[in-house]
Amino acid sequence: MSVAVGSGRHSGAVGGTATVRRTPRRSGDWQRRAPLLPALIFTIILTQLPFVATLAISFMDWNAYYPDERSFAGFANFRRVFTDVNIRHSVWVTIELTVVVVLVSLVLGMLIALLLDRKFAGRGAVRTMMIAPFLVVPVAASLVWKHAILNPVYGLINGIITAIWHLFGSSNPPQPDWISSFPLQSVELVLIWQWTPFMMLILLAGLQSRPLDVVEAARIDGAGAWQIFRYMTFPHLRQYLELAALLGSIYIVQTFDPVFVITSGGLGTANLPYTIYETFYQAHDYGLASAAGVVVVIGTIIIATFALRTVSTLFREEAR
Amino acid sequence: MSSSITDVGPIPATRTPGGAARPDRKARGTLLVGIIAWLVGLLFIVPVAWMLLTSLHSEADAATNPPSVFAPLTLQGYQEYFGSNPWPSLLNSLTASLLSTVLVLLLAIPAAYALSIRPVRKWTDVMFFFLSTKMLPVVAGLLPLYLFAQWSHLLDNIWYLLILYTAMNLPIAVWMMRSFLAEVPVEMLEAASVDGAGLIRTLREIVAPVVAPGIAATSLICFIFSWNELLFARVLTATRAQTAPVFLTGFVTSQGLFLAKVCAASIVVSLPVLIAGFAAQDKLVQGLSLGAVK
């Protein structure tokens, strides 16, 4: 691989100076590009053009309820984005949701991966059990958690509390309404349940690629379990942790399903994707929704620049 | 220490931790690890198990407090789900997921070829362009896509959704396929070009067999993401083209007892993903890490 890259780069540099051979080289370039173009053009049309349109709409006063009053609005929509209490709140919800879910599922995923890296009876079965939450369709997972587990009247958790209280002869068990009392935490709980297996799988693959002979040598030299983890396992795992955190963030920032299903954005759980969906789909305020979209995109670009730097480090190592 | 993220083998089912210095303490430690691991595994599977058990109970038994774990089993919930005519939605989901996966592969494999085997200049920039499109929030582009569909009468049309799912998964597929194609031995390709094989033939006869596992991993991930998608489907479809997840969200609005029915529906909708995911566990890891972990 690295050979192919090196020669490609090299001939490119030579082609720039040797003007005589430019024509055949150019056609060679296009031959190389041809297989790439369909995918590239497809992606540009379907992901970049809509953003350009969003940018244009964000400067318009456009509400589908008043189709005749469409006009140029200047920066009015953006002023509303930054002064709108709901949108500002949903920025914080998005940040909290993403940070909490990524960190908790990353730590849990690492602990479970460390367990599953050890040998014990039925390891394959436990691994399969651990993967299951990730394979439940998100909408279905949210529905089941909301109605069959967290529901205050007939949910599993309050049912277990009742059963335990009955066991001790009490007929008056506490029956908290979990979703009303902890709305955002309920959404986070479902997301953590679904994303811990994802983190675990990537980190387990990282653990199992550890050079065992080095660990063995350290153990013979008298290194303790904690020392081996701190100075050998953890540094090796670091790039896997970064990869898992980055990919997890990309998906979790865009969370829509559990917010939509569990709280419908109520009780202060509306994150940005949900708020924009609501502004456009229910309030039909196209201008405001687009301006919020543009602000989100700018924010994402700033964060993504840092994230991409992480990937490019990983990527360079791989391309080496 | 070779710490490159690519030199990870398929996850071995077993790995013997070496060093048997203190067998007694070690055996006890192994037992403890086993017990903790089993408890954690059970904790994570309980919601799924509860979903399955509830789906097999009658509505009356499903809604008791404390829970009636040992209530008689029945297929009532499933009968009610299938009685509410879910087939069009399941068929729509299947069409959108399978065809968009095929379309993604048709676009991604040639692109990955041009990014690895015969790389274009600045191929890393192209890779990062693809990845960056994945980071942009989809909601920000949703309104123009909705307005375009309205204008061109593509609302509630499964083909429009299929095209959007293709765009949604294409960047992931390009990244994955590139990492797999990068493992194709260049000598074999050179030999093929000496023999005078064209692009299509080279792709089909030399590249494809080597990267078949990669194609399987890519297909699995693209299928799962399309099958699970809710936001686009919710906004862009109504009755004719609604997908299985959208149909599922409409299930709860009815008043009264619906727990067994919802759990049965959730099991049915999740079944394709559960089967595909369990059948190809190692592919799942490769796919989720965009091919970085092999």
Tab-separated table of N, CA, C and O in Angstrom, chain A residues 1 26 29 32 35 43 46 48 50-51 54 117 119-121 123 126-129 131-132 135 137-140 143-144 147-148 153-154 159 162 175 193 205 208 212 239-240 247 251 254 256 260 273 277 280 286 290 296 300 304 308 312 315 318, chain B residues 3 5-6 8 11-15 30 37-38 41-42 44-45 50-51 65 67 110-111 114 118-121 123-124 128 130-131 133 135-140 143-144 163 170 178 225 228 231 234 249 252 259 266 270 273 278 281 288 293:
chain	number	residue	atom	x	y	z
A	1	MET	N	0.827	-1.209	0.000
A	1	MET	CA	0.000	0.000	0.000
A	1	MET	C	0.856	1.251	0.000
A	1	MET	O	0.729	2.120	-0.843
A	26	ARG	N	-2.003	13.740	-18.081
A	26	ARG	CA	-3.325	14.259	-17.723
A	26	ARG	C	-4.419	13.230	-17.998
A	26	ARG	O	-5.302	13.022	-17.193
A	29	ASP	N	-4.411	10.752	-15.457
A	29	ASP	CA	-5.054	11.257	-14.250
A	29	ASP	C	-6.554	11.043	-14.304
A	29	ASP	O	-7.165	10.616	-13.337
A	32	ARG	N	-7.569	7.611	-13.786
A	32	ARG	CA	-7.548	7.286	-12.361
A	32	ARG	C	-8.765	7.843	-11.652
A	32	ARG	O	-9.302	7.229	-10.751
A	35	PRO	N	-13.224	6.227	-11.809
A	35	PRO	CA	-14.025	5.391	-10.894
A	35	PRO	C	-14.472	6.141	-9.641
A	35	PRO	O	-15.445	5.751	-8.997
A	43	THR	N	-22.266	12.200	-3.773
A	43	THR	CA	-22.170	12.725	-2.405
A	43	THR	C	-22.305	14.244	-2.390
A	43	THR	O	-22.978	14.809	-1.527
A	46	LEU	N	-26.010	15.260	-3.000
A	46	LEU	CA	-26.976	14.931	-1.949
A	46	LEU	C	-26.594	15.416	-0.556
A	46	LEU	O	-27.434	15.438	0.327
A	48	GLN	N	-23.967	18.232	-0.084
A	48	GLN	CA	-23.487	19.607	-0.090
A	48	GLN	C	-24.537	20.587	-0.603
A	48	GLN	O	-24.739	21.639	-0.024
A	50	PRO	N	-27.869	20.434	-0.482
A	50	PRO	CA	-28.879	20.790	0.529
A	50	PRO	C	-28.373	21.828	1.529
A	50	PRO	O	-29.130	22.700	1.951
A	51	PHE	N	-27.082	21.765	1.886
A	51	PHE	CA	-26.556	22.744	2.834
A	51	PHE	C	-26.516	24.139	2.219
A	51	PHE	O	-26.786	25.125	2.899
A	54	THR	N	-29.942	25.309	2.453
A	54	THR	CA	-30.241	25.689	3.839
A	54	THR	C	-29.687	27.076	4.137
A	54	THR	O	-30.357	27.918	4.748
A	117	ASP	N	-11.596	-9.885	28.001
A	117	ASP	CA	-10.273	-10.244	27.500
A	117	ASP	C	-9.693	-11.404	28.309
A	117	ASP	O	-8.766	-12.075	27.877
A	119	LYS	N	-9.929	-15.127	30.303
A	119	LYS	CA	-10.532	-16.393	29.907
A	119	LYS	C	-11.445	-16.886	31.019
A	119	LYS	O	-11.045	-16.921	32.181
A	120	PHE	N	-12.681	-17.218	30.701
A	120	PHE	CA	-13.584	-17.813	31.689
A	120	PHE	C	-14.636	-18.625	30.953
A	120	PHE	O	-14.779	-18.513	29.733
A	121	ALA	N	-15.363	-19.419	31.713
A	121	ALA	CA	-16.347	-20.311	31.098
A	121	ALA	C	-17.482	-19.502	30.469
A	121	ALA	O	-18.048	-18.630	31.122
A	123	ARG	N	-17.330	-17.463	27.756
A	123	ARG	CA	-16.958	-16.122	27.330
A	123	ARG	C	-17.669	-15.705	26.040
A	123	ARG	O	-18.146	-14.586	25.916
A	126	VAL	N	-21.245	-14.641	26.789
A	126	VAL	CA	-21.350	-13.316	27.405
A	126	VAL	C	-21.126	-12.240	26.349
A	126	VAL	O	-21.814	-11.223	26.316
A	127	ARG	N	-20.149	-12.462	25.458
A	127	ARG	CA	-19.881	-11.491	24.403
A	127	ARG	C	-21.112	-11.308	23.512
A	127	ARG	O	-21.494	-10.187	23.173
A	128	THR	N	-21.754	-12.416	23.157
A	128	THR	CA	-22.956	-12.336	22.335
A	128	THR	C	-24.064	-11.580	23.067
A	128	THR	O	-24.756	-10.745	22.482
A	129	MET	N	-24.208	-11.861	24.379
A	129	MET	CA	-25.221	-11.168	25.171
A	129	MET	C	-24.953	-9.667	25.199
A	129	MET	O	-25.876	-8.855	25.131
A	131	ILE	N	-23.538	-7.850	22.949
A	131	ILE	CA	-23.738	-7.173	21.665
A	131	ILE	C	-25.219	-6.881	21.418
A	131	ILE	O	-25.568	-5.911	20.745
A	132	ALA	N	-26.088	-7.712	22.009
A	132	ALA	CA	-27.522	-7.622	21.702
A	132	ALA	C	-28.105	-6.197	21.774
A	132	ALA	O	-28.824	-5.809	20.853
A	135	LEU	N	-27.937	-4.235	18.709
A	135	LEU	CA	-28.628	-4.767	17.533
A	135	LEU	C	-30.145	-4.599	17.604
A	135	LEU	O	-30.854	-4.982	16.690
A	137	VAL	N	-33.245	-2.381	17.118
A	137	VAL	CA	-33.529	-1.153	16.370
A	137	VAL	C	-33.792	-0.007	17.368
A	137	VAL	O	-34.586	-0.176	18.290
A	138	PRO	N	-33.105	1.139	17.224
A	138	PRO	CA	-33.206	2.215	18.218
A	138	PRO	C	-34.634	2.614	18.591
A	138	PRO	O	-34.924	2.819	19.772
A	139	VAL	N	-35.513	2.716	17.611
A	139	VAL	CA	-36.897	3.078	17.917
A	139	VAL	C	-37.520	2.026	18.827
A	139	VAL	O	-38.193	2.349	19.817
A	140	ALA	N	-37.283	0.759	18.511
A	140	ALA	CA	-37.844	-0.324	19.308
A	140	ALA	C	-37.268	-0.282	20.720
A	140	ALA	O	-38.002	-0.412	21.702
A	143	LEU	N	-38.916	2.510	22.654
A	143	LEU	CA	-40.300	2.173	23.002
A	143	LEU	C	-40.352	1.204	24.169
A	143	LEU	O	-41.118	1.373	25.112
A	144	VAL	N	-39.513	0.165	24.105
A	144	VAL	CA	-39.535	-0.864	25.145
A	144	VAL	C	-39.072	-0.284	26.482
A	144	VAL	O	-39.689	-0.524	27.519
A	147	HIS	N	-42.022	2.084	27.786
A	147	HIS	CA	-43.296	1.502	28.196
A	147	HIS	C	-43.152	0.251	29.056
A	147	HIS	O	-43.947	0.028	29.955
A	148	ALA	N	-42.149	-0.573	28.767
A	148	ALA	CA	-42.068	-1.857	29.473
A	148	ALA	C	-41.102	-1.826	30.645
A	148	ALA	O	-41.137	-2.725	31.479
A	153	VAL	N	-46.316	2.593	36.297
A	153	VAL	CA	-47.390	1.696	36.739
A	153	VAL	C	-47.059	0.233	36.449
A	153	VAL	O	-47.148	-0.626	37.322
A	154	TYR	N	-46.667	-0.074	35.212
A	154	TYR	CA	-46.427	-1.483	34.891
A	154	TYR	C	-45.033	-1.733	34.312
A	154	TYR	O	-44.802	-2.730	33.651
A	159	GLY	N	-41.937	-2.736	39.004
A	159	GLY	CA	-42.462	-4.072	39.288
A	159	GLY	C	-41.519	-4.840	40.201
A	159	GLY	O	-41.956	-5.490	41.158
A	162	THR	N	-41.745	-3.436	43.690
A	162	THR	CA	-42.941	-3.957	44.354
A	162	THR	C	-42.697	-5.380	44.866
A	162	THR	O	-43.004	-5.713	46.011
A	175	GLN	N	-42.973	3.988	44.171
A	175	GLN	CA	-43.154	3.784	42.731
A	175	GLN	C	-42.816	5.079	41.982
A	175	GLN	O	-43.717	5.782	41.523
A	193	TRP	N	-27.004	2.230	27.232
A	193	TRP	CA	-27.268	0.793	27.090
A	193	TRP	C	-26.981	0.342	25.653
A	193	TRP	O	-26.419	-0.725	25.421
A	205	ALA	N	-11.248	-5.458	20.566
A	205	ALA	CA	-10.376	-5.727	19.426
A	205	ALA	C	-8.999	-5.125	19.684
A	205	ALA	O	-7.968	-5.727	19.349
A	208	GLN	N	-7.090	-7.286	22.242
A	208	GLN	CA	-6.639	-8.574	21.740
A	208	GLN	C	-5.545	-8.434	20.700
A	208	GLN	O	-5.008	-9.430	20.240
A	212	LEU	N	1.448	-9.880	23.297
A	212	LEU	CA	1.396	-10.591	24.571
A	212	LEU	C	2.772	-10.867	25.163
A	212	LEU	O	2.938	-10.892	26.373
A	239	GLN	N	-5.273	4.754	21.167
A	239	GLN	CA	-5.791	5.084	19.848
A	239	GLN	C	-7.151	4.421	19.601
A	239	GLN	O	-7.988	4.972	18.885
A	240	TYR	N	-7.383	3.283	20.238
A	240	TYR	CA	-8.696	2.655	20.105
A	240	TYR	C	-9.742	3.460	20.867
A	240	TYR	O	-10.878	3.595	20.436
A	247	LEU	N	-15.994	8.106	16.747
A	247	LEU	CA	-17.107	7.533	15.985
A	247	LEU	C	-18.401	7.597	16.788
A	247	LEU	O	-19.458	7.934	16.260
A	251	TYR	N	-22.136	9.766	15.879
A	251	TYR	CA	-23.497	9.240	15.853
A	251	TYR	C	-24.363	9.836	16.964
A	251	TYR	O	-25.528	10.127	16.767
A	254	GLN	N	-26.061	13.289	16.801
A	254	GLN	CA	-27.228	13.356	15.922
A	254	GLN	C	-28.436	12.617	16.476
A	254	GLN	O	-29.432	12.429	15.764
A	256	PHE	N	-31.733	11.253	17.600
A	256	PHE	CA	-33.095	11.729	17.381
A	256	PHE	C	-34.121	10.754	17.977
A	256	PHE	O	-35.020	11.159	18.705
A	260	PHE	N	-37.311	11.596	20.472
A	260	PHE	CA	-38.613	11.596	19.800
A	260	PHE	C	-39.584	10.640	20.487
A	260	PHE	O	-40.737	10.978	20.737
A	273	PRO	N	-30.907	18.357	17.069
A	273	PRO	CA	-31.617	17.693	15.973
A	273	PRO	C	-33.126	17.705	16.182
A	273	PRO	O	-33.882	17.975	15.246
A	277	TYR	N	-35.892	19.779	13.928
A	277	TYR	CA	-36.985	18.979	13.351
A	277	TYR	C	-38.338	19.599	13.703
A	277	TYR	O	-39.208	19.756	12.852
A	280	PHE	N	-39.045	23.024	11.992
A	280	PHE	CA	-39.358	22.934	10.573
A	280	PHE	C	-40.614	22.100	10.329
A	280	PHE	O	-41.491	22.495	9.571
A	286	TYR	N	-39.473	27.829	8.378
A	286	TYR	CA	-38.351	27.351	7.570
A	286	TYR	C	-37.111	28.213	7.758
A	286	TYR	O	-35.993	27.715	7.812
A	290	SER	N	-33.633	26.763	9.319
A	290	SER	CA	-32.431	26.768	8.489
A	290	SER	C	-31.295	27.511	9.168
A	290	SER	O	-30.140	27.076	9.134
A	296	VAL	N	-25.575	25.124	13.652
A	296	VAL	CA	-25.125	23.787	14.046
A	296	VAL	C	-23.969	23.334	13.162
A	296	VAL	O	-22.971	22.789	13.641
A	300	THR	N	-20.337	22.380	14.306
A	300	THR	CA	-19.812	21.053	14.027
A	300	THR	C	-18.472	21.132	13.318
A	300	THR	O	-17.570	20.351	13.606
A	304	ALA	N	-15.354	19.374	14.515
A	304	ALA	CA	-14.879	18.320	13.624
A	304	ALA	C	-13.428	18.535	13.218
A	304	ALA	O	-12.696	17.574	12.975
A	308	LEU	N	-11.049	15.578	13.319
A	308	LEU	CA	-10.391	15.076	12.113
A	308	LEU	C	-8.887	14.996	12.313
A	308	LEU	O	-8.219	14.138	11.756
A	312	SER	N	-6.695	11.837	11.458
A	312	SER	CA	-5.603	11.896	10.493
A	312	SER	C	-4.323	11.337	11.106
A	312	SER	O	-3.507	10.766	10.413
A	315	PHE	N	-4.815	7.763	10.749
A	315	PHE	CA	-4.801	7.448	9.342
A	315	PHE	C	-3.373	7.393	8.808
A	315	PHE	O	-3.000	6.511	8.058
A	318	GLU	N	-1.761	4.329	9.771
A	318	GLU	CA	-2.224	3.194	8.991
A	318	GLU	C	-1.595	3.202	7.603
A	318	GLU	O	-1.206	2.175	7.083
B	3	SER	N	2.073	-0.897	17.170
B	3	SER	CA	0.806	-0.381	17.675
B	3	SER	C	-0.083	0.094	16.541
B	3	SER	O	-1.042	0.798	16.762
B	5	ILE	N	-2.970	0.349	14.100
B	5	ILE	CA	-4.335	-0.068	14.404
B	5	ILE	C	-4.840	-1.098	13.407
B	5	ILE	O	-5.850	-1.731	13.607
B	6	THR	N	-4.097	-1.305	12.333
B	6	THR	CA	-4.592	-2.233	11.315
B	6	THR	C	-4.183	-3.669	11.571
B	6	THR	O	-4.838	-4.582	11.099
B	8	VAL	N	-4.640	-5.893	13.502
B	8	VAL	CA	-5.449	-6.608	14.469
B	8	VAL	C	-6.089	-7.766	13.738
B	8	VAL	O	-6.757	-7.558	12.738
B	11	ILE	N	-11.157	-11.265	15.787
B	11	ILE	CA	-11.166	-11.486	17.231
B	11	ILE	C	-11.144	-12.969	17.537
B	11	ILE	O	-12.035	-13.706	17.144
B	12	PRO	N	-10.084	-13.423	18.193
B	12	PRO	CA	-10.011	-14.839	18.495
B	12	PRO	C	-11.031	-15.213	19.566
B	12	PRO	O	-11.323	-14.430	20.455
B	13	ALA	N	-11.565	-16.406	19.422
B	13	ALA	CA	-12.583	-16.831	20.372
B	13	ALA	C	-11.956	-17.061	21.744
B	13	ALA	O	-12.555	-16.805	22.771
B	14	THR	N	-10.737	-17.542	21.733
B	14	THR	CA	-10.074	-17.794	23.006
B	14	THR	C	-8.647	-17.303	22.918
B	14	THR	O	-8.050	-17.274	21.852
B	15	ARG	N	-8.134	-16.873	24.058
B	15	ARG	CA	-6.726	-16.555	24.080
B	15	ARG	C	-6.224	-16.965	25.439
B	15	ARG	O	-6.784	-16.557	26.460
B	30	THR	N	-9.968	-16.368	38.109
B	30	THR	CA	-10.715	-16.664	36.893
B	30	THR	C	-12.196	-16.850	37.201
B	30	THR	O	-13.055	-16.349	36.478
B	37	ALA	N	-18.384	-11.094	34.936
B	37	ALA	CA	-18.684	-10.929	33.515
B	37	ALA	C	-20.092	-11.428	33.205
B	37	ALA	O	-20.839	-10.784	32.464
B	38	TRP	N	-20.450	-12.577	33.781
B	38	TRP	CA	-21.789	-13.115	33.538
B	38	TRP	C	-22.861	-12.179	34.079
B	38	TRP	O	-23.883	-11.943	33.437
B	41	GLY	N	-23.113	-9.210	31.743
B	41	GLY	CA	-23.767	-9.646	30.514
B	41	GLY	C	-25.268	-9.796	30.705
B	41	GLY	O	-26.064	-9.346	29.882
B	42	LEU	N	-25.651	-10.411	31.848
B	42	LEU	CA	-27.081	-10.597	32.127
B	42	LEU	C	-27.783	-9.256	32.282
B	42	LEU	O	-28.889	-9.056	31.784
B	44	PHE	N	-27.091	-6.499	30.841
B	44	PHE	CA	-27.299	-5.872	29.540
B	44	PHE	C	-28.352	-6.593	28.710
B	44	PHE	O	-29.003	-5.990	27.865
B	45	ILE	N	-28.513	-7.910	28.949
B	45	ILE	CA	-29.465	-8.663	28.131
B	45	ILE	C	-30.875	-8.609	28.725
B	45	ILE	O	-31.843	-8.884	28.028
B	50	TRP	N	-36.611	-9.247	28.599
B	50	TRP	CA	-37.915	-8.780	29.070
B	50	TRP	C	-38.829	-8.426	27.905
B	50	TRP	O	-40.028	-8.687	27.918
B	51	MET	N	-38.243	-7.834	26.879
B	51	MET	CA	-38.990	-7.486	25.670
B	51	MET	C	-39.548	-8.761	25.033
B	51	MET	O	-40.716	-8.823	24.645
B	65	ASN	N	-48.298	-5.476	38.104
B	65	ASN	CA	-47.264	-4.973	39.005
B	65	ASN	C	-47.491	-5.614	40.362
B	65	ASN	O	-48.537	-5.368	40.971
B	67	PRO	N	-44.456	-7.855	38.238
B	67	PRO	CA	-44.551	-8.518	36.930
B	67	PRO	C	-44.896	-10.004	37.053
B	67	PRO	O	-44.416	-10.685	37.948
B	110	PRO	N	-15.746	1.164	-6.793
B	110	PRO	CA	-14.865	1.860	-7.742
B	110	PRO	C	-14.164	3.066	-7.101
B	110	PRO	O	-12.972	3.295	-7.356
B	111	ALA	N	-14.893	3.792	-6.250
B	111	ALA	CA	-14.290	4.959	-5.603
B	111	ALA	C	-13.127	4.527	-4.717
B	111	ALA	O	-12.044	5.122	-4.750
B	114	ALA	N	-10.090	3.820	-6.673
B	114	ALA	CA	-9.373	5.034	-7.074
B	114	ALA	C	-8.733	5.745	-5.888
B	114	ALA	O	-8.031	6.738	-6.062
B	118	ARG	N	-5.115	2.320	-7.392
B	118	ARG	CA	-4.542	3.305	-8.318
B	118	ARG	C	-4.971	4.671	-7.827
B	118	ARG	O	-5.892	5.271	-8.371
B	119	PRO	N	-4.323	5.146	-6.759
B	119	PRO	CA	-4.851	6.348	-6.086
B	119	PRO	C	-4.721	7.600	-6.944
B	119	PRO	O	-3.721	7.802	-7.630
B	120	VAL	N	-5.762	8.422	-6.888
B	120	VAL	CA	-5.705	9.730	-7.525
B	120	VAL	C	-4.777	10.607	-6.693
B	120	VAL	O	-4.448	10.278	-5.560
B	121	ARG	N	-4.368	11.739	-7.250
B	121	ARG	CA	-3.561	12.662	-6.460
B	121	ARG	C	-4.396	13.235	-5.322
B	121	ARG	O	-5.596	13.415	-5.482
B	123	TRP	N	-5.362	11.852	-2.615
B	123	TRP	CA	-6.447	10.938	-2.244
B	123	TRP	C	-6.829	11.079	-0.770
B	123	TRP	O	-7.975	10.849	-0.409
B	124	THR	N	-5.883	11.499	0.068
B	124	THR	CA	-6.242	11.652	1.494
B	124	THR	C	-7.260	12.781	1.659
B	124	THR	O	-8.166	12.682	2.476
B	128	PHE	N	-10.951	12.588	3.482
B	128	PHE	CA	-11.436	13.449	4.557
B	128	PHE	C	-12.674	14.228	4.144
B	128	PHE	O	-13.505	14.542	4.982
B	130	PHE	N	-15.044	12.879	2.353
B	130	PHE	CA	-16.114	11.906	2.599
B	130	PHE	C	-16.444	11.824	4.090
B	130	PHE	O	-17.598	11.822	4.489
B	131	LEU	N	-15.398	11.773	4.921
B	131	LEU	CA	-15.643	11.656	6.363
B	131	LEU	C	-16.339	12.900	6.908
B	131	LEU	O	-17.235	12.812	7.745
B	133	THR	N	-18.461	14.806	5.488
B	133	THR	CA	-19.899	14.845	5.211
B	133	THR	C	-20.665	14.059	6.265
B	133	THR	O	-21.824	14.328	6.541
B	135	MET	N	-19.936	14.055	9.377
B	135	MET	CA	-19.976	14.807	10.627
B	135	MET	C	-21.018	15.916	10.584
B	135	MET	O	-21.424	16.414	11.617
B	136	LEU	N	-21.406	16.322	9.392
B	136	LEU	CA	-22.414	17.368	9.310
B	136	LEU	C	-23.761	16.801	9.715
B	136	LEU	O	-24.152	15.745	9.257
B	137	PRO	N	-24.468	17.486	10.615
B	137	PRO	CA	-25.744	16.953	11.093
B	137	PRO	C	-26.764	16.870	9.972
B	137	PRO	O	-26.942	17.832	9.217
B	138	VAL	N	-27.423	15.716	9.860
B	138	VAL	CA	-28.364	15.507	8.766
B	138	VAL	C	-29.560	16.451	8.848
B	138	VAL	O	-30.093	16.842	7.824
B	139	VAL	N	-29.963	16.844	10.062
B	139	VAL	CA	-31.128	17.731	10.172
B	139	VAL	C	-30.931	19.016	9.401
B	139	VAL	O	-31.890	19.591	8.901
B	140	ALA	N	-29.668	19.477	9.322
B	140	ALA	CA	-29.415	20.763	8.673
B	140	ALA	C	-29.714	20.705	7.177
B	140	ALA	O	-29.954	21.732	6.557
B	143	LEU	N	-34.501	20.049	5.490
B	143	LEU	CA	-35.538	20.918	4.944
B	143	LEU	C	-35.461	21.046	3.414
B	143	LEU	O	-36.469	20.833	2.735
B	144	PRO	N	-34.278	21.369	2.844
B	144	PRO	CA	-34.208	21.426	1.380
B	144	PRO	C	-34.580	20.102	0.725
B	144	PRO	O	-35.253	20.092	-0.312
B	163	ILE	N	-32.514	6.580	-2.201
B	163	ILE	CA	-31.401	7.394	-2.694
B	163	ILE	C	-30.728	8.124	-1.519
B	163	ILE	O	-29.499	8.191	-1.421
B	170	LEU	N	-22.833	6.120	1.977
B	170	LEU	CA	-21.724	6.083	1.029
B	170	LEU	C	-20.376	6.465	1.649
B	170	LEU	O	-19.378	5.762	1.421
B	178	ARG	N	-12.013	1.271	1.186
B	178	ARG	CA	-10.641	1.659	0.936
B	178	ARG	C	-9.689	0.857	1.820
B	178	ARG	O	-8.662	0.373	1.378
B	225	PHE	N	-27.795	0.418	9.286
B	225	PHE	CA	-28.073	1.846	9.419
B	225	PHE	C	-29.321	2.246	8.633
B	225	PHE	O	-30.110	3.071	9.096
B	228	ASN	N	-32.479	0.912	10.458
B	228	ASN	CA	-32.774	1.593	11.718
B	228	ASN	C	-33.260	3.026	11.540
B	228	ASN	O	-33.803	3.601	12.466
B	231	LEU	N	-35.487	9.414	11.260
B	231	LEU	CA	-35.753	10.829	11.010
B	231	LEU	C	-36.192	11.105	9.563
B	231	LEU	O	-37.248	11.699	9.321
B	234	ARG	N	-39.507	9.449	8.767
B	234	ARG	CA	-40.623	10.106	9.451
B	234	ARG	C	-41.045	11.370	8.699
B	234	ARG	O	-42.223	11.645	8.544
B	249	THR	N	-43.623	3.497	15.526
B	249	THR	CA	-43.912	4.654	16.384
B	249	THR	C	-45.406	4.959	16.403
B	249	THR	O	-45.906	5.516	17.364
B	252	VAL	N	-48.215	3.107	19.326
B	252	VAL	CA	-48.431	3.366	20.744
B	252	VAL	C	-49.598	4.307	20.978
B	252	VAL	O	-50.202	4.279	22.031
B	259	LEU	N	-48.833	-3.184	25.578
B	259	LEU	CA	-47.455	-3.535	25.885
B	259	LEU	C	-46.973	-4.779	25.120
B	259	LEU	O	-45.918	-4.757	24.500
B	266	SER	N	-41.633	-4.803	18.224
B	266	SER	CA	-40.227	-4.432	18.358
B	266	SER	C	-39.316	-5.616	18.055
B	266	SER	O	-38.270	-5.477	17.424
B	270	SER	N	-36.734	-5.768	14.962
B	270	SER	CA	-35.305	-5.889	15.274
B	270	SER	C	-34.703	-7.195	14.756
B	270	SER	O	-33.479	-7.317	14.675
B	273	VAL	N	-31.922	-7.341	12.008
B	273	VAL	CA	-30.648	-6.784	12.471
B	273	VAL	C	-29.992	-7.726	13.480
B	273	VAL	O	-28.782	-7.957	13.431
B	278	PHE	N	-25.627	-11.045	14.844
B	278	PHE	CA	-25.091	-12.203	15.551
B	278	PHE	C	-24.333	-13.111	14.599
B	278	PHE	O	-23.300	-13.674	14.946
B	281	GLN	N	-20.526	-11.374	13.800
B	281	GLN	CA	-20.028	-10.538	14.890
B	281	GLN	C	-18.699	-9.860	14.567
B	281	GLN	O	-18.484	-8.701	14.882
B	288	LEU	N	-18.056	-1.181	12.140
B	288	LEU	CA	-18.295	-0.041	13.029
B	288	LEU	C	-17.070	0.843	13.143
B	288	LEU	O	-17.177	2.034	13.362
B	293	VAL	N	-10.306	-1.376	12.393
B	293	VAL	CA	-10.018	-2.583	13.166
B	293	VAL	C	-10.372	-3.763	12.285
B	293	VAL	O	-11.487	-3.860	11.805
